[in-house]
PDB file of C-alpha atoms in Angstrom:
ATOM      1  CA  MET T 257     -12.346  -6.152 -22.930  1.00 51.00           C
ATOM      2  CA  LYS T 258     -13.628  -9.600 -23.873  1.00 55.00           C
ATOM      3  CA  ARG T 259     -12.239  -9.211 -27.467  1.00 63.00           C
ATOM      4  CA  ILE T 260      -8.725  -8.312 -26.097  1.00 57.00           C
ATOM      5  CA  ILE T 261      -8.674 -11.393 -23.816  1.00 52.00           C
ATOM      6  CA  LEU T 262      -9.889 -13.496 -26.745  1.00 52.00           C
ATOM      7  CA  VAL T 263      -7.170 -12.170 -29.092  1.00 51.00           C
ATOM      8  CA  ALA T 264      -4.551 -12.794 -26.410  1.00 49.00           C
ATOM      9  CA  VAL T 265      -5.753 -16.353 -25.724  1.00 50.00           C
ATOM     10  CA  VAL T 266      -5.722 -17.081 -29.545  1.00 52.00           C
ATOM     11  CA  PHE T 267      -2.347 -15.553 -29.879  1.00 50.00           C
ATOM     12  CA  LEU T 268      -0.943 -17.441 -26.903  1.00 45.00           C
ATOM     13  CA  ALA T 269      -2.448 -20.845 -28.268  1.00 46.00           C
ATOM     14  CA  ALA T 270      -0.891 -20.302 -31.795  1.00 46.00           C
ATOM     15  CA  SER T 271       2.431 -19.384 -30.281  1.00 46.00           C
ATOM     16  CA  VAL T 272       2.470 -22.506 -28.183  1.00 43.00           C
ATOM     17  CA  ASP T 273       1.532 -24.624 -31.109  1.00 46.00           C
ATOM     18  CA  MET T 274       4.311 -23.086 -33.231  1.00 47.00           C
ATOM     19  CA  GLN T 275       6.775 -23.731 -30.348  1.00 48.00           C
ATOM     20  CA  ALA T 276       5.753 -27.430 -30.274  1.00 49.00           C
ATOM     21  CA  GLN T 277       6.379 -27.841 -33.994  1.00 68.00           C
ATOM     22  CA  LEU T 278       9.986 -26.096 -33.776  1.00 91.00           C
ATOM     23  CA  VAL T 279      11.323 -28.140 -30.910  1.00 94.00           C
ATOM     24  CA  LYS T 280      10.794 -32.065 -30.480  1.00 95.00           C
ATOM     25  CA  PHE T 281      12.149 -34.010 -27.604  1.00 97.00           C
ATOM     26  CA  GLY T 282      12.959 -37.633 -27.558  1.00 98.00           C
ATOM     27  CA  ILE T 283      14.796 -40.716 -26.380  1.00 98.00           C
ATOM     28  CA  LYS T 284      17.192 -43.150 -28.189  1.00 98.00           C
ATOM     29  CA  ALA T 285      19.213 -46.143 -27.742  1.00 98.00           C
ATOM     30  CA  GLY T 286      21.389 -48.564 -29.761  1.00 98.00           C
ATOM     31  CA  LEU T 287      24.399 -50.499 -30.248  1.00 98.00           C
ATOM     32  CA  ASN T 288      28.169 -49.251 -30.463  1.00 97.00           C
ATOM     33  CA  TYR T 289      30.833 -51.020 -32.313  1.00 97.00           C
ATOM     34  CA  THR T 290      34.056 -49.428 -30.975  1.00 95.00           C
ATOM     35  CA  ASN T 291      37.777 -49.676 -31.172  1.00 91.00           C
ATOM     36  CA  GLN T 292      40.739 -47.757 -30.214  1.00 86.00           C
ATOM     37  CA  THR T 293      43.359 -46.864 -32.848  1.00 82.00           C
ATOM     38  CA  GLY T 294      46.887 -45.591 -32.529  1.00 76.00           C
ATOM     39  CA  SER T 295      50.166 -46.820 -30.954  1.00 64.00           C
ATOM     40  CA  GLU T 296      50.710 -49.813 -28.730  1.00 62.00           C
ATOM     41  CA  VAL T 297      49.915 -49.765 -25.151  1.00 64.00           C
ATOM     42  CA  THR T 298      52.585 -50.586 -22.626  1.00 60.00           C
ATOM     43  CA  ILE T 299      51.273 -51.760 -19.173  1.00 57.00           C
ATOM     44  CA  ASN T 300      53.720 -53.157 -16.578  1.00 55.00           C
ATOM     45  CA  SER T 301      56.416 -53.394 -19.272  1.00 59.00           C
ATOM     46  CA  THR T 302      54.078 -55.530 -21.422  1.00 64.00           C
ATOM     47  CA  ASN T 303      53.287 -54.171 -25.020  1.00 67.00           C
ATOM     48  CA  TYR T 304      49.817 -54.764 -26.519  1.00 66.00           C
ATOM     49  CA  ASN T 305      50.010 -53.907 -30.250  1.00 65.00           C
ATOM     50  CA  THR T 306      46.748 -55.298 -31.524  1.00 61.00           C
ATOM     51  CA  THR T 307      43.265 -54.386 -30.759  1.00 75.00           C
ATOM     52  CA  ASP T 308      39.883 -55.971 -31.513  1.00 87.00           C
ATOM     53  CA  ALA T 309      36.695 -53.976 -31.547  1.00 91.00           C
ATOM     54  CA  ILE T 310      34.036 -54.399 -28.879  1.00 93.00           C
ATOM     55  CA  THR T 311      30.221 -54.204 -29.114  1.00 96.00           C
ATOM     56  CA  SER T 312      28.582 -52.048 -26.418  1.00 96.00           C
ATOM     57  CA  TYR T 313      25.667 -49.771 -26.126  1.00 97.00           C
ATOM     58  CA  HIS T 314      24.377 -46.115 -25.805  1.00 98.00           C
ATOM     59  CA  ALA T 315      21.248 -44.575 -24.561  1.00 98.00           C
ATOM     60  CA  GLY T 316      20.031 -41.004 -23.772  1.00 98.00           C
ATOM     61  CA  LEU T 317      17.742 -38.040 -24.535  1.00 98.00           C
ATOM     62  CA  ILE T 318      17.587 -35.900 -27.761  1.00 98.00           C
ATOM     63  CA  ALA T 319      16.042 -32.571 -28.702  1.00 97.00           C
ATOM     64  CA  GLU T 320      15.590 -31.498 -32.419  1.00 96.00           C
ATOM     65  CA  ILE T 321      15.363 -27.803 -32.997  1.00 97.00           C
ATOM     66  CA  LYS T 322      13.882 -26.890 -36.442  1.00 95.00           C
ATOM     67  CA  LEU T 323      15.483 -23.855 -37.873  1.00 96.00           C
ATOM     68  CA  THR T 324      14.245 -23.953 -41.416  1.00 94.00           C
ATOM     69  CA  ASP T 325      12.437 -26.748 -43.433  1.00 91.00           C
ATOM     70  CA  GLY T 326      15.702 -28.165 -44.630  1.00 95.00           C
ATOM     71  CA  PHE T 327      17.839 -27.575 -41.479  1.00 97.00           C
ATOM     72  CA  SER T 328      17.710 -28.333 -37.718  1.00 97.00           C
ATOM     73  CA  VAL T 329      20.052 -28.727 -34.839  1.00 98.00           C
ATOM     74  CA  GLN T 330      20.046 -31.940 -32.759  1.00 98.00           C
ATOM     75  CA  PRO T 331      21.781 -31.773 -29.233  1.00 98.00           C
ATOM     76  CA  GLU T 332      21.871 -35.191 -27.454  1.00 98.00           C
ATOM     77  CA  LEU T 333      22.861 -36.312 -23.880  1.00 98.00           C
ATOM     78  CA  LEU T 334      23.884 -39.989 -24.016  1.00 98.00           C
ATOM     79  CA  TYR T 335      25.447 -42.593 -21.824  1.00 98.00           C
ATOM     80  CA  SER T 336      27.860 -44.437 -24.150  1.00 97.00           C
ATOM     81  CA  THR T 337      30.363 -47.315 -23.556  1.00 95.00           C
ATOM     82  CA  GLN T 338      33.466 -47.489 -25.789  1.00 93.00           C
ATOM     83  CA  GLY T 339      36.776 -49.286 -25.732  1.00 88.00           C
ATOM     84  CA  ALA T 340      38.742 -52.215 -27.246  1.00 87.00           C
ATOM     85  CA  THR T 341      40.217 -55.530 -26.519  1.00 85.00           C
ATOM     86  CA  TYR T 342      43.994 -55.500 -26.477  1.00 78.00           C
ATOM     87  CA  LYS T 343      46.269 -58.531 -27.414  1.00 77.00           C
ATOM     88  CA  ASN T 344      49.687 -59.666 -27.529  1.00 72.00           C
ATOM     89  CA  ALA T 345      51.365 -63.089 -27.983  1.00 66.00           C
ATOM     90  CA  VAL T 346      50.531 -64.190 -24.518  1.00 74.00           C
ATOM     91  CA  GLU T 347      47.429 -62.448 -23.150  1.00 75.00           C
ATOM     92  CA  GLU T 348      44.605 -60.197 -23.960  1.00 77.00           C
ATOM     93  CA  PHE T 349      42.490 -57.620 -21.935  1.00 77.00           C
ATOM     94  CA  LYS T 350      39.220 -55.716 -22.466  1.00 83.00           C
ATOM     95  CA  ASN T 351      39.078 -51.991 -21.676  1.00 82.00           C
ATOM     96  CA  GLU T 352      35.566 -50.526 -21.506  1.00 89.00           C
ATOM     97  CA  LEU T 353      34.981 -46.724 -20.940  1.00 91.00           C
ATOM     98  CA  GLY T 354      31.730 -45.224 -19.883  1.00 95.00           C
ATOM     99  CA  TYR T 355      31.139 -41.723 -21.178  1.00 97.00           C
ATOM    100  CA  LEU T 356      28.591 -39.036 -20.931  1.00 98.00           C
ATOM    101  CA  SER T 357      28.597 -37.909 -24.604  1.00 98.00           C
ATOM    102  CA  ILE T 358      27.079 -34.708 -25.802  1.00 98.00           C
ATOM    103  CA  PRO T 359      26.937 -34.544 -29.540  1.00 98.00           C
ATOM    104  CA  VAL T 360      25.560 -31.416 -31.231  1.00 98.00           C
ATOM    105  CA  LEU T 361      24.617 -32.233 -34.782  1.00 98.00           C
ATOM    106  CA  ALA T 362      23.620 -30.022 -37.851  1.00 98.00           C
ATOM    107  CA  LYS T 363      20.777 -32.100 -39.565  1.00 98.00           C
ATOM    108  CA  PHE T 364      20.451 -31.298 -43.284  1.00 98.00           C
ATOM    109  CA  HIS T 365      17.110 -32.787 -44.301  1.00 97.00           C
ATOM    110  CA  LEU T 366      17.665 -34.291 -47.770  1.00 96.00           C
ATOM    111  CA  ASN T 367      13.904 -34.996 -47.977  1.00 95.00           C
ATOM    112  CA  LYS T 368      11.070 -35.774 -45.460  1.00 92.00           C
ATOM    113  CA  THR T 369      12.723 -39.062 -44.535  1.00 96.00           C
ATOM    114  CA  VAL T 370      16.380 -38.679 -44.785  1.00 97.00           C
ATOM    115  CA  SER T 371      18.807 -36.357 -43.047  1.00 97.00           C
ATOM    116  CA  LEU T 372      22.618 -35.904 -43.098  1.00 98.00           C
ATOM    117  CA  ASP T 373      23.845 -35.324 -39.555  1.00 98.00           C
ATOM    118  CA  LEU T 374      27.355 -33.702 -38.835  1.00 98.00           C
ATOM    119  CA  GLY T 375      28.849 -32.165 -35.720  1.00 98.00           C
ATOM    120  CA  PRO T 376      31.169 -32.201 -32.775  1.00 98.00           C
ATOM    121  CA  GLN T 377      30.983 -34.485 -29.739  1.00 98.00           C
ATOM    122  CA  ALA T 378      32.250 -33.828 -26.178  1.00 97.00           C
ATOM    123  CA  SER T 379      32.549 -36.814 -23.843  1.00 97.00           C
ATOM    124  CA  PHE T 380      33.277 -36.904 -20.113  1.00 96.00           C
ATOM    125  CA  LEU T 381      34.550 -40.220 -18.540  1.00 94.00           C
ATOM    126  CA  LEU T 382      32.205 -41.526 -15.918  1.00 95.00           C
ATOM    127  CA  SER T 383      33.600 -45.196 -15.498  1.00 92.00           C
ATOM    128  CA  GLU T 384      36.436 -47.281 -16.588  1.00 89.00           C
ATOM    129  CA  ARG T 385      36.253 -51.067 -16.370  1.00 84.00           C
ATOM    130  CA  ASN T 386      39.198 -53.431 -17.471  1.00 73.00           C
ATOM    131  CA  ASP T 387      40.906 -56.656 -16.747  1.00 60.00           C
ATOM    132  CA  PHE T 388      44.279 -55.272 -15.395  1.00 56.00           C
ATOM    133  CA  ASP T 389      43.257 -52.961 -12.523  1.00 51.00           C
ATOM    134  CA  VAL T 390      44.762 -49.736 -13.875  1.00 56.00           C
ATOM    135  CA  GLU T 391      42.872 -46.534 -14.460  1.00 63.00           C
ATOM    136  CA  ASN T 392      44.701 -44.725 -17.307  1.00 73.00           C
ATOM    137  CA  ALA T 393      41.883 -43.216 -19.426  1.00 82.00           C
ATOM    138  CA  GLU T 394      41.619 -39.445 -19.892  1.00 86.00           C
ATOM    139  CA  THR T 395      38.551 -37.768 -18.398  1.00 91.00           C
ATOM    140  CA  PHE T 396      37.627 -35.699 -21.420  1.00 94.00           C
ATOM    141  CA  GLU T 397      37.375 -36.685 -25.202  1.00 94.00           C
ATOM    142  CA  PHE T 398      36.527 -34.571 -28.148  1.00 96.00           C
ATOM    143  CA  GLY T 399      35.424 -35.883 -31.499  1.00 97.00           C
ATOM    144  CA  VAL T 400      33.394 -35.423 -34.544  1.00 98.00           C
ATOM    145  CA  ALA T 401      30.328 -37.290 -35.614  1.00 98.00           C
ATOM    146  CA  GLY T 402      28.589 -37.978 -38.945  1.00 98.00           C
ATOM    147  CA  GLY T 403      25.800 -40.108 -40.244  1.00 98.00           C
ATOM    148  CA  LEU T 404      22.447 -40.494 -41.539  1.00 98.00           C
ATOM    149  CA  GLY T 405      19.004 -40.315 -40.049  1.00 98.00           C
ATOM    150  CA  PHE T 406      15.877 -42.050 -41.277  1.00 98.00           C
ATOM    151  CA  ASN T 407      12.364 -40.950 -40.197  1.00 96.00           C
ATOM    152  CA  ILE T 408      10.242 -44.266 -40.291  1.00 97.00           C
ATOM    153  CA  THR T 409       7.103 -42.459 -38.995  1.00 96.00           C
ATOM    154  CA  LYS T 410       6.434 -38.926 -37.701  1.00 93.00           C
ATOM    155  CA  ASN T 411       7.937 -40.033 -34.186  1.00 95.00           C
ATOM    156  CA  PHE T 412       9.986 -43.078 -34.784  1.00 98.00           C
ATOM    157  CA  PHE T 413      13.508 -42.712 -36.281  1.00 98.00           C
ATOM    158  CA  LEU T 414      16.720 -44.886 -37.126  1.00 98.00           C
ATOM    159  CA  GLN T 415      20.154 -43.330 -37.182  1.00 98.00           C
ATOM    160  CA  GLY T 416      23.610 -44.587 -38.307  1.00 98.00           C
ATOM    161  CA  ARG T 417      26.677 -42.617 -37.215  1.00 98.00           C
ATOM    162  CA  TYR T 418      30.526 -42.742 -37.248  1.00 98.00           C
ATOM    163  CA  VAL T 419      32.323 -40.983 -34.386  1.00 97.00           C
ATOM    164  CA  LEU T 420      35.921 -40.218 -34.619  1.00 96.00           C
ATOM    165  CA  GLY T 421      37.733 -39.240 -31.467  1.00 93.00           C
ATOM    166  CA  LEU T 422      40.189 -36.328 -32.054  1.00 94.00           C
ATOM    167  CA  THR T 423      41.841 -36.338 -28.640  1.00 92.00           C
ATOM    168  CA  GLU T 424      43.792 -39.099 -26.794  1.00 87.00           C
ATOM    169  CA  ALA T 425      41.676 -41.583 -24.853  1.00 85.00           C
ATOM    170  CA  SER T 426      44.508 -42.882 -22.666  1.00 79.00           C
ATOM    171  CA  LYS T 427      47.224 -41.211 -20.514  1.00 77.00           C
ATOM    172  CA  GLU T 428      49.575 -44.171 -21.232  1.00 71.00           C
ATOM    173  CA  ALA T 429      49.326 -44.549 -24.995  1.00 71.00           C
ATOM    174  CA  GLU T 430      48.399 -42.537 -28.004  1.00 78.00           C
ATOM    175  CA  VAL T 431      45.123 -44.108 -28.837  1.00 83.00           C
ATOM    176  CA  LYS T 432      41.854 -42.516 -29.946  1.00 89.00           C
ATOM    177  CA  ASN T 433      38.375 -43.852 -29.866  1.00 91.00           C
ATOM    178  CA  SER T 434      36.416 -44.588 -33.049  1.00 94.00           C
ATOM    179  CA  MET T 435      32.899 -45.873 -33.140  1.00 96.00           C
ATOM    180  CA  VAL T 436      29.944 -46.882 -35.338  1.00 98.00           C
ATOM    181  CA  GLN T 437      26.566 -46.314 -33.769  1.00 98.00           C
ATOM    182  CA  ILE T 438      23.200 -47.714 -34.791  1.00 98.00           C
ATOM    183  CA  SER T 439      20.150 -46.224 -33.015  1.00 98.00           C
ATOM    184  CA  ALA T 440      16.474 -46.227 -32.751  1.00 98.00           C
ATOM    185  CA  GLY T 441      14.559 -43.594 -31.055  1.00 98.00           C
ATOM    186  CA  PHE T 442      11.156 -41.942 -30.452  1.00 97.00           C
ATOM    187  CA  THR T 443      10.348 -38.266 -30.372  1.00 96.00           C
ATOM    188  CA  PHE T 444       7.289 -36.659 -28.795  1.00 92.00           C
TER     189      PHE T 444
END
């Protein structure tokens, strides 16, 4: 009986250790450089036809699920701000959108340090802040993300990513979000 219990404990401990190596959880944060591309925006009969990118931020939780030595899946849950500054000949305004973004990335590990990250991203609008008191953002956005990940140490990483919105970001204009992200994170 003692041998059976000992074998069960050893098997359970080995199983827990294997699970810990297959799934890592972590946190990340960083900068966004975002813009909106597409047609001009018309608000109160005024056309805004040029945009300037804005610098904002993102932060959230990640999980990395190792499937093979060279491949893993990384779902993330991020708060991310995006938007642009719109200009015409007379005035300008800043449109900043806060999203709950859920990218699910396939990570192709090129070696122990570098990975190629590709996958879809769904984003849900949480807040809209602008200088003209109109709420015109779509509540859902879908896009694709791609970039590189760098493992600096076993637990510390850096990521660079480009996210391209595939659906409209505004109800009043045909504009889509685009964003470059630079992140730092820690897994445990």
